[in-house]
PDB file of C-alpha atoms in Angstrom:
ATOM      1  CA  UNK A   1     -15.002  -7.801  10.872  1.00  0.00           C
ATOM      2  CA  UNK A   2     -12.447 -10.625  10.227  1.00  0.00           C
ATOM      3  CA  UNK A   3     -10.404 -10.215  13.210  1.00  0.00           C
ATOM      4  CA  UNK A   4     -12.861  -9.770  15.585  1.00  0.00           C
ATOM      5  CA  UNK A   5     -14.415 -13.079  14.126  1.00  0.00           C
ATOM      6  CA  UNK A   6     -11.644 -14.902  13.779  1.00  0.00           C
ATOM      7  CA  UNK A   7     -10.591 -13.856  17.634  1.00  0.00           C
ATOM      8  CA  UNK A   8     -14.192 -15.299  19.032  1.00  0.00           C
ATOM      9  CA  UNK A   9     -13.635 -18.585  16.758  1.00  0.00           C
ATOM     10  CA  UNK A  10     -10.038 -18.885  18.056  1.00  0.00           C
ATOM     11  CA  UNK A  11     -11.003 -18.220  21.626  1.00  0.00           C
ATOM     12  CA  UNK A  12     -13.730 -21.849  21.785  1.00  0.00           C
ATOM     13  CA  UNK A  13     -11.026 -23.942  21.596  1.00  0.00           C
ATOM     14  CA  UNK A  14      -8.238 -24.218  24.488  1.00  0.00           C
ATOM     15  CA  UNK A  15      -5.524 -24.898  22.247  1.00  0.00           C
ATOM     16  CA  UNK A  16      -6.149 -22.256  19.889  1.00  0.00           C
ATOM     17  CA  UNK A  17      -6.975 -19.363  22.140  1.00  0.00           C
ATOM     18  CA  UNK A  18      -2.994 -18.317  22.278  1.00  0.00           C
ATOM     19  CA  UNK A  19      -3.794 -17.628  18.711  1.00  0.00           C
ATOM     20  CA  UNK A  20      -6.699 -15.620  19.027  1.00  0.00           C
ATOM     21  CA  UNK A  21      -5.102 -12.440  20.145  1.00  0.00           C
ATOM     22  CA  UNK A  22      -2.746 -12.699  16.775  1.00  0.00           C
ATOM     23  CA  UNK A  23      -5.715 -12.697  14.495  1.00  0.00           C
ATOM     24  CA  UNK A  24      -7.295  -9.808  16.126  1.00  0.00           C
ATOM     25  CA  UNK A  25      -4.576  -7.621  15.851  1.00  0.00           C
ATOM     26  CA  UNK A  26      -3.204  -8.736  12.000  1.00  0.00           C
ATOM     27  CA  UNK A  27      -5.022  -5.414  10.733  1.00  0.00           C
ATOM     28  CA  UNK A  28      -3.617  -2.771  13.121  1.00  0.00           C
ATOM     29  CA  UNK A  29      -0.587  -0.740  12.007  1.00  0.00           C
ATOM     30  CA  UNK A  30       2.926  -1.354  13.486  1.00  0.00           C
ATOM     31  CA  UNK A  31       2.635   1.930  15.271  1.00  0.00           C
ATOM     32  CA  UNK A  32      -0.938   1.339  16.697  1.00  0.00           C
ATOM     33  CA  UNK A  33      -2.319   4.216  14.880  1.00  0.00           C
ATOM     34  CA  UNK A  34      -4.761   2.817  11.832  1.00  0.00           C
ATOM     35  CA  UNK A  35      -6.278  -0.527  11.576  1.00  0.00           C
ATOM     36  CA  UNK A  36      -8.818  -2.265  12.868  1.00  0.00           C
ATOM     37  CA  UNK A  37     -10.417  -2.975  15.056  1.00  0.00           C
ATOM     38  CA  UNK A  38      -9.540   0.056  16.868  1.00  0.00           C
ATOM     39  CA  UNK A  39     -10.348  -0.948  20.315  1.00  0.00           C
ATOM     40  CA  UNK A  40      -7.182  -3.386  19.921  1.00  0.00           C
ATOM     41  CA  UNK A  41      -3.998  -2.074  21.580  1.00  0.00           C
ATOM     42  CA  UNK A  42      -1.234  -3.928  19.206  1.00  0.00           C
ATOM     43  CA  UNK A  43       1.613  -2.099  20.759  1.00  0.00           C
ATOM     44  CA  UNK A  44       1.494  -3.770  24.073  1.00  0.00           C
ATOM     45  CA  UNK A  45       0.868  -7.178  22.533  1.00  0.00           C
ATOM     46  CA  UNK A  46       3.539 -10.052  24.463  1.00  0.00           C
ATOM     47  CA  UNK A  47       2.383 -11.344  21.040  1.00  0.00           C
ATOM     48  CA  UNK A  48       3.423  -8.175  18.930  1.00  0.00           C
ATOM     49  CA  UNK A  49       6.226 -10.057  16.671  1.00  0.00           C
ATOM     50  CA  UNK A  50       3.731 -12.298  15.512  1.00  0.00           C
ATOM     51  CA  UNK A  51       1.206 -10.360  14.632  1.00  0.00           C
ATOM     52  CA  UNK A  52       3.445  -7.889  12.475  1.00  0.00           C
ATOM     53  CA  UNK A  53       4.457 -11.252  10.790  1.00  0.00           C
ATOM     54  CA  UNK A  54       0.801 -12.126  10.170  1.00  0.00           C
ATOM     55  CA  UNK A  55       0.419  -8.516   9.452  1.00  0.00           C
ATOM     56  CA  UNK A  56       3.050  -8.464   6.840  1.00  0.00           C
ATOM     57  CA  UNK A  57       2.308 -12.094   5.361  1.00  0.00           C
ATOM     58  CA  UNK A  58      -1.691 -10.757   4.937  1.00  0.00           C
ATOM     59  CA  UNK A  59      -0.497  -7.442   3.283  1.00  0.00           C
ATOM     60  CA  UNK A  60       1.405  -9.255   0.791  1.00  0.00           C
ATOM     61  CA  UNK A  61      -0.700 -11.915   0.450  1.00  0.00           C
ATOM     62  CA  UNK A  62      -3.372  -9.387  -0.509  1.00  0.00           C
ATOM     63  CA  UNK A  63      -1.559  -7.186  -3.256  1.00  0.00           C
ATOM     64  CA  UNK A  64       0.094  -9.460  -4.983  1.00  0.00           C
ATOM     65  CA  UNK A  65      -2.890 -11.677  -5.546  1.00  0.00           C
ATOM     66  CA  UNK A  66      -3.894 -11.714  -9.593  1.00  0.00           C
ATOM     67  CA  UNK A  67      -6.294 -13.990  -9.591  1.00  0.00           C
ATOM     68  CA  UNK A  68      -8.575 -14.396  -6.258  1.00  0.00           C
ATOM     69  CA  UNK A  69      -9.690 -11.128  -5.534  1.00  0.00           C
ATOM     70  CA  UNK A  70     -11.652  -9.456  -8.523  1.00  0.00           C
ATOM     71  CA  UNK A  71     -11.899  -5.601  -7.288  1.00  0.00           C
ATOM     72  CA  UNK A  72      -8.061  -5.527  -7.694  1.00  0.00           C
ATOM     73  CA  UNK A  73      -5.072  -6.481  -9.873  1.00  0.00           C
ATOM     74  CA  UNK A  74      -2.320  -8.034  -8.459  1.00  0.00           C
ATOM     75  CA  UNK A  75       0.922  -5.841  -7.787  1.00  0.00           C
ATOM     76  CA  UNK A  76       4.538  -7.175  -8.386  1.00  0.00           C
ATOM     77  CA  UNK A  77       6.406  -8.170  -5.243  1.00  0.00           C
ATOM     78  CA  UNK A  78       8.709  -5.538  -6.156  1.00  0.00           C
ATOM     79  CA  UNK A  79       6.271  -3.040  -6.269  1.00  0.00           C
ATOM     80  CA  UNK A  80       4.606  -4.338  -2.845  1.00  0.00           C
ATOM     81  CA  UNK A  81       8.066  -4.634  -1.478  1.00  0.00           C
ATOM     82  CA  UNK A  82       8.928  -0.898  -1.793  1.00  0.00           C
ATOM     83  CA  UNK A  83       5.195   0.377  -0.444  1.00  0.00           C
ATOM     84  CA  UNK A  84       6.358  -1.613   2.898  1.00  0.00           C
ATOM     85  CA  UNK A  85       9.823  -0.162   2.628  1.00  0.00           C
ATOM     86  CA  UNK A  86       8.033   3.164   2.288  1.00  0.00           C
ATOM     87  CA  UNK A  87       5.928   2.347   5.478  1.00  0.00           C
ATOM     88  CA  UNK A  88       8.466   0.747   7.006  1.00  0.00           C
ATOM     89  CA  UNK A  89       8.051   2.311  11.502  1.00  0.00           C
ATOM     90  CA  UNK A  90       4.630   3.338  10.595  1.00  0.00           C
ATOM     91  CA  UNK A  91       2.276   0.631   8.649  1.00  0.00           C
ATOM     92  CA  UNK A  92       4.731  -2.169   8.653  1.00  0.00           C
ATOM     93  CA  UNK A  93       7.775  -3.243  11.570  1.00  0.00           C
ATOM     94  CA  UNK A  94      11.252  -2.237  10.034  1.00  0.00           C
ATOM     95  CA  UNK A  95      12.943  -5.407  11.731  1.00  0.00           C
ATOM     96  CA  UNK A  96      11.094  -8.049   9.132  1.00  0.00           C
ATOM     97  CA  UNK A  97      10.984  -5.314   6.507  1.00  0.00           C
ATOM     98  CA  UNK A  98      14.981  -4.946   6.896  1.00  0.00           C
ATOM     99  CA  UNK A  99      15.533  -8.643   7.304  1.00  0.00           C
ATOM    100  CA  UNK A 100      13.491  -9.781   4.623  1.00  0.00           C
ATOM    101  CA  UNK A 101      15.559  -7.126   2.368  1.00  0.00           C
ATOM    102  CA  UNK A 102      19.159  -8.490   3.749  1.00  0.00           C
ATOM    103  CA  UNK A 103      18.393 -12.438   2.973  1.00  0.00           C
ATOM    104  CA  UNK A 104      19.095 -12.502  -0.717  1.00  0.00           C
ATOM    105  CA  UNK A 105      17.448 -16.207  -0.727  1.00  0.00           C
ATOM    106  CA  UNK A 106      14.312 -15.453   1.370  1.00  0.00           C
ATOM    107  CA  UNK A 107      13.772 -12.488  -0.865  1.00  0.00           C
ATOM    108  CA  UNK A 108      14.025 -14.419  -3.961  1.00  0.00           C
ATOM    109  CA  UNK A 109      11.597 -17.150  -2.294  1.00  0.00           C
ATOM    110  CA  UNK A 110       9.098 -14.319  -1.687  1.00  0.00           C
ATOM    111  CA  UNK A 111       9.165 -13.482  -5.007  1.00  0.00           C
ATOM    112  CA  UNK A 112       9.309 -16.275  -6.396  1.00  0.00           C
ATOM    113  CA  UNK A 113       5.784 -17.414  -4.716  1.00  0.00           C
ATOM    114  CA  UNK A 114       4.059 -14.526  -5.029  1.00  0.00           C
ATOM    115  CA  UNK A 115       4.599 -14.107  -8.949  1.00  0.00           C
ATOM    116  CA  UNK A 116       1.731 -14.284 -10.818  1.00  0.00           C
ATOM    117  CA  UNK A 117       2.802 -17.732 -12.518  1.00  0.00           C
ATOM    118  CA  UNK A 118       3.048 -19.263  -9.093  1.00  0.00           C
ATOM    119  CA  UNK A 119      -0.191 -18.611  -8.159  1.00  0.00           C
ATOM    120  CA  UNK A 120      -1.800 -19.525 -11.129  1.00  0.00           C
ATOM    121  CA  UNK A 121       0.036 -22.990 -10.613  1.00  0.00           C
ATOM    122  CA  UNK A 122      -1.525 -22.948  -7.073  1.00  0.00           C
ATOM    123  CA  UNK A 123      -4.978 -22.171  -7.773  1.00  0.00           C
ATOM    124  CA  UNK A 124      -4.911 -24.596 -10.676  1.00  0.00           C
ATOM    125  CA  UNK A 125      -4.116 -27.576  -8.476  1.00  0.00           C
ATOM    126  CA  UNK A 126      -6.852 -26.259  -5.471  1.00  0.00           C
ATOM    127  CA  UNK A 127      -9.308 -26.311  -8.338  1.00  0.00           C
ATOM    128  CA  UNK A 128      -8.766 -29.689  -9.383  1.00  0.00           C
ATOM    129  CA  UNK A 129      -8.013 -31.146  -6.353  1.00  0.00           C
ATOM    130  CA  UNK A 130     -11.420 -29.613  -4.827  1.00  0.00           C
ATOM    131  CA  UNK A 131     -14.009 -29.389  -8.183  1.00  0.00           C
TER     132      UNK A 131
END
């Protein structure tokens, strides 16, 4: 139910409400058939580039993650990288999947902060910042 929540949070303020419609798609497919919720028409979105951004930035948030979400280990961003390469025009929209493969340095980044060791650095400081 996240997206629909986050959509009626989003929606009380004014300033946030542009935002709104980006949450509530974030779990729909690039091609508009799976995800939820499924009333949500993604494709015809004037916000459609972001949400396949949020869409992607979720997904790998999600599997690479080692350490914050116990039913799950975290996968490599290599790994993760080739499952949206595989779904690339289905699950995920082959523009950012293709550009994020062509810049050497923004694929290195993503990597790079998505390794296990990163994250572990990152949760470390939340903790102690917030204990």
């Amino acid at each position: 139910y996240h997206p629909k929540w986050s959509y009626e949070i989003l929606m009380r303020n004014r300033h946030l409400r542009p935002c709104a419609e980006i949450a509530l798609g974030h779990h729909r497919s690039y091609d508009g058939r799976e995800g939820y919720p499924l009333s949500y028409d993604n494709c015809h979105s004037r916000y459609r580039i972001l949400i396949d951004i949020l869409s992607i930035c979720d997904s790998m948030d999600a599997a690479t993650d080692a350490f914050g979400r116990n039913y799950t280990r975290g996968k490599t961003f290599e790994k993760v990288f080739r499952e949206f390469e595989a779904n690339k025009g289905t699950r995920y929209n082959p523009e950012i999947i293709d550009f994020i493969r062509s810049d050497e340095a923004l694929f290195a980044q993503l990597k790079e902060i998505t390794s296990k060791e990163a994250r572990g650095d990152f949760y470390y400081h939340i903790y102690r910042k917030y204990r």
